[in-house]
JSON list of C-alpha atoms in Angstrom, two decimals:
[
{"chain": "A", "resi": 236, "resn": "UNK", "atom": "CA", "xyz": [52.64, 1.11, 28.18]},
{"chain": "A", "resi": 237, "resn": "UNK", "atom": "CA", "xyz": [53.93, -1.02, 31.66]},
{"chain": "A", "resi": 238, "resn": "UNK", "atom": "CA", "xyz": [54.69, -4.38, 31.05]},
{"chain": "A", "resi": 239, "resn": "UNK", "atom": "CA", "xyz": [55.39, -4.86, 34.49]},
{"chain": "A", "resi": 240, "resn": "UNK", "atom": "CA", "xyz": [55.60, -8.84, 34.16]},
{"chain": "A", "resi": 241, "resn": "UNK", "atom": "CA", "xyz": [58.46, -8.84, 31.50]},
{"chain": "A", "resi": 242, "resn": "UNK", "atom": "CA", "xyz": [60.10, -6.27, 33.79]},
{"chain": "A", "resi": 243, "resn": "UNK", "atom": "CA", "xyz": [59.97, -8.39, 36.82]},
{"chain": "A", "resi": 244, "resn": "UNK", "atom": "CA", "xyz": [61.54, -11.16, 34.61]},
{"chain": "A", "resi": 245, "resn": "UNK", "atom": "CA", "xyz": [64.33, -8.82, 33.36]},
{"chain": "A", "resi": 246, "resn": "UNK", "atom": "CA", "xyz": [65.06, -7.45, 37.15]},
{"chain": "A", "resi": 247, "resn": "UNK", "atom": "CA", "xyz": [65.28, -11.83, 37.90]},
{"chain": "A", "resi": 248, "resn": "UNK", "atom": "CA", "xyz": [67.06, -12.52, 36.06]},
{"chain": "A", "resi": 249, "resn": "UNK", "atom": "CA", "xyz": [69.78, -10.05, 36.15]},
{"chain": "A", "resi": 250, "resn": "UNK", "atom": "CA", "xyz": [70.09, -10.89, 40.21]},
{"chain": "A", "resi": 251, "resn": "UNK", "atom": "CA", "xyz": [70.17, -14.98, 38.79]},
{"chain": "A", "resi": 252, "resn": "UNK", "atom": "CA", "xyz": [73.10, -13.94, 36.27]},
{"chain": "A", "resi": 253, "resn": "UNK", "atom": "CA", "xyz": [75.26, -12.06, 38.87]},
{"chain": "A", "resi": 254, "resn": "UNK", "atom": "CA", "xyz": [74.19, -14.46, 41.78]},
{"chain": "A", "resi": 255, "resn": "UNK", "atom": "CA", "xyz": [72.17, -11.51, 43.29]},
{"chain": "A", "resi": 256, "resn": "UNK", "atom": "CA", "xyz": [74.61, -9.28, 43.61]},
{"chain": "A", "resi": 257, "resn": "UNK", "atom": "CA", "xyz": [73.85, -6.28, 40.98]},
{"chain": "A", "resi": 258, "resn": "UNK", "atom": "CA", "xyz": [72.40, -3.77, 43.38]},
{"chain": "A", "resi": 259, "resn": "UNK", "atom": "CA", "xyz": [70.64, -1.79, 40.49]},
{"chain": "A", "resi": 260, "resn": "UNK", "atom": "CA", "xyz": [68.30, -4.91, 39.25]},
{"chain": "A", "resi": 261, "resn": "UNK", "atom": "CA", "xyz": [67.52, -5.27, 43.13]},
{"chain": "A", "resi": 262, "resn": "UNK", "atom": "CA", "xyz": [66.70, -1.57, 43.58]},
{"chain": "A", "resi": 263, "resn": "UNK", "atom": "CA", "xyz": [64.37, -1.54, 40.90]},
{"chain": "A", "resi": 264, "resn": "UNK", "atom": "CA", "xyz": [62.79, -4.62, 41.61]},
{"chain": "A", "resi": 265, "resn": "UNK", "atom": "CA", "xyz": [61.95, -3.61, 44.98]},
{"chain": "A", "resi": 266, "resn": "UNK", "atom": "CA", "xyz": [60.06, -0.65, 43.65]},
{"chain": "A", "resi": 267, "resn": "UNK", "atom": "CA", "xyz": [58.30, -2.61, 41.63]},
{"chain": "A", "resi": 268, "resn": "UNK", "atom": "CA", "xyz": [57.13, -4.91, 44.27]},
{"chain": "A", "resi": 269, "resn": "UNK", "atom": "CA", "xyz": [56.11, -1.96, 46.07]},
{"chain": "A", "resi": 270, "resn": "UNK", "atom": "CA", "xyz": [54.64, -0.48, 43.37]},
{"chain": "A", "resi": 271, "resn": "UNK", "atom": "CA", "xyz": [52.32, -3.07, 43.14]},
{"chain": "A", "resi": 272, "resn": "UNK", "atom": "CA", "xyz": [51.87, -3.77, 46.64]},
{"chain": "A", "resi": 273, "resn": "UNK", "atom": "CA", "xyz": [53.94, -6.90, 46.86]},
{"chain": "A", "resi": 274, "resn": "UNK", "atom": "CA", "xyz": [55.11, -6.56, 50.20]},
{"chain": "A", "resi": 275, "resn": "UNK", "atom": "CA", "xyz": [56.27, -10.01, 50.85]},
{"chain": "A", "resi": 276, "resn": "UNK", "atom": "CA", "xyz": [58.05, -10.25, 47.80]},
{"chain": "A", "resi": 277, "resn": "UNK", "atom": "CA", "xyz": [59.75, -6.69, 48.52]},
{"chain": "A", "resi": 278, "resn": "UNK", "atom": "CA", "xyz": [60.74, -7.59, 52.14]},
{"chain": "A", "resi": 279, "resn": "UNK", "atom": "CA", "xyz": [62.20, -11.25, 51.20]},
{"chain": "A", "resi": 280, "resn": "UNK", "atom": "CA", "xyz": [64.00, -9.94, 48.12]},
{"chain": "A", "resi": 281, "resn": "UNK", "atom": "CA", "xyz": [65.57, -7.10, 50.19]},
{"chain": "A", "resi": 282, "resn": "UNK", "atom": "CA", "xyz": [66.45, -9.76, 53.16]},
{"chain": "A", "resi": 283, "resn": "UNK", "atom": "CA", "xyz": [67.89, -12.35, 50.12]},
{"chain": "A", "resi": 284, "resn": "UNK", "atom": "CA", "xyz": [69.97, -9.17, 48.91]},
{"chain": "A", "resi": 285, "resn": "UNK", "atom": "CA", "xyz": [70.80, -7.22, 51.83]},
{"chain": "A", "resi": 286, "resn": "UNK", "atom": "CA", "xyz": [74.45, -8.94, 52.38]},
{"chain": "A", "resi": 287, "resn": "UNK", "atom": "CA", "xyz": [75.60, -9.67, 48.98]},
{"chain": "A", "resi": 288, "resn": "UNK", "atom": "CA", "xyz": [74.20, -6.37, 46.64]},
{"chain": "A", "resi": 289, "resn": "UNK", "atom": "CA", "xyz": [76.80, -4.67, 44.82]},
{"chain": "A", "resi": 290, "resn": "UNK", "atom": "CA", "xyz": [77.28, -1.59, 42.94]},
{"chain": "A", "resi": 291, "resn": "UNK", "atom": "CA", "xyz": [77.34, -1.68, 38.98]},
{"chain": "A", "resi": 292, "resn": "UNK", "atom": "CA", "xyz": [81.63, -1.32, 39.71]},
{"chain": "A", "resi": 293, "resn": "UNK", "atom": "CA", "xyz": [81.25, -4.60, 41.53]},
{"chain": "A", "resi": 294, "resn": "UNK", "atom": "CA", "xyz": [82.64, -3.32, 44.63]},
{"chain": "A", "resi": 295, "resn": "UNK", "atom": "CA", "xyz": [80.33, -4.38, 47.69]},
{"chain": "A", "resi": 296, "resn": "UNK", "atom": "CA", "xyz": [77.53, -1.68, 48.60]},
{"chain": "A", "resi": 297, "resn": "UNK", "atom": "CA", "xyz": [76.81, -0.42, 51.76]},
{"chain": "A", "resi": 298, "resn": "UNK", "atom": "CA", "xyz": [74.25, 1.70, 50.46]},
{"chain": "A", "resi": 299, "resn": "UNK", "atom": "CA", "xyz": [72.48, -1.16, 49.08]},
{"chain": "A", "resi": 300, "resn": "UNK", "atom": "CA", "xyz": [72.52, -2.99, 52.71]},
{"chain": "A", "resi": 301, "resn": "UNK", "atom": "CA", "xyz": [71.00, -0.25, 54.28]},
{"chain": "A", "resi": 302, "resn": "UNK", "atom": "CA", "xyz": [68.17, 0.52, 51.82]},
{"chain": "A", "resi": 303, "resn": "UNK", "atom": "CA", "xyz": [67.01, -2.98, 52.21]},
{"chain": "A", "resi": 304, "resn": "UNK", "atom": "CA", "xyz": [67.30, -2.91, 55.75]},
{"chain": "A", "resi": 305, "resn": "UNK", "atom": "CA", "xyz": [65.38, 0.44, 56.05]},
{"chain": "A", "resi": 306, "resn": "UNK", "atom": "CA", "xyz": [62.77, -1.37, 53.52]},
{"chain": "A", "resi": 307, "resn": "UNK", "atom": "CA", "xyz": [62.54, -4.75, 55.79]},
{"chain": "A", "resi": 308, "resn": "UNK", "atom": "CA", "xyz": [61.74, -2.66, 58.98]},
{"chain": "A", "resi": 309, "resn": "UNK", "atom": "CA", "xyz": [59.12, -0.53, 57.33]},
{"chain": "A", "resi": 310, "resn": "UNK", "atom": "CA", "xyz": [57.24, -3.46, 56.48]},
{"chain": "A", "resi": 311, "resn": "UNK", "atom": "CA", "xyz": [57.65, -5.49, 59.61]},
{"chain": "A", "resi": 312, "resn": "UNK", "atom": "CA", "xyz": [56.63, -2.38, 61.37]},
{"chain": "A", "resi": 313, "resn": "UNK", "atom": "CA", "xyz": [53.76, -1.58, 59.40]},
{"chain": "A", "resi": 314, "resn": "UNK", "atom": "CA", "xyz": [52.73, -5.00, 59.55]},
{"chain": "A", "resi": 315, "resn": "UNK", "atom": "CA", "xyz": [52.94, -5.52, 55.39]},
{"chain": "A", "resi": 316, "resn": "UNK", "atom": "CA", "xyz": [55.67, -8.56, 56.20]},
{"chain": "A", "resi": 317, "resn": "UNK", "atom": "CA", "xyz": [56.92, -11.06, 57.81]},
{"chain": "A", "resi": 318, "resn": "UNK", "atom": "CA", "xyz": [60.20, -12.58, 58.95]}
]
């Protein structure tokens, strides 16, 4: 059993607690936006994230940047999102 609703609120507010910048809570909650074919939600989550996502050592991520930027410009260009 999925409760995807309580894990949405789990993923929020882990990213509210560490002022969005615990890149595995963002990284999950982007699949599950895209899971369930939030695309709005997944692009402005990954654009809200993009710049301050870090790894669970707290150090800043560059891998986290540039999986949200590779998720923002798949759904711009497959017209799921908006800027």
């Amino acid at each position: 059993i999925r409760d995807l609703e309580k894990a949405e609120e789990h993923y929020l507010r882990a990213l509210e607690l560490t002022e969005d910048s615990y890149g595995d809570a963002f990284g999950n909650l982007v699949k599950l936006y895209l899971e369930q074919q939030k695309w709005q939600d997944a692009y402005d989550l990954a654009r809200d994230c993009m710049d301050v996502a870090k790894a669970p050592d707290g150090q800043n991520s560059p891998q986290y940047r540039m999986q949200a930027r590779a998720i923002m410009e798949k759904l711009i260009a497959e017209g799921k999102a908006k800027d």
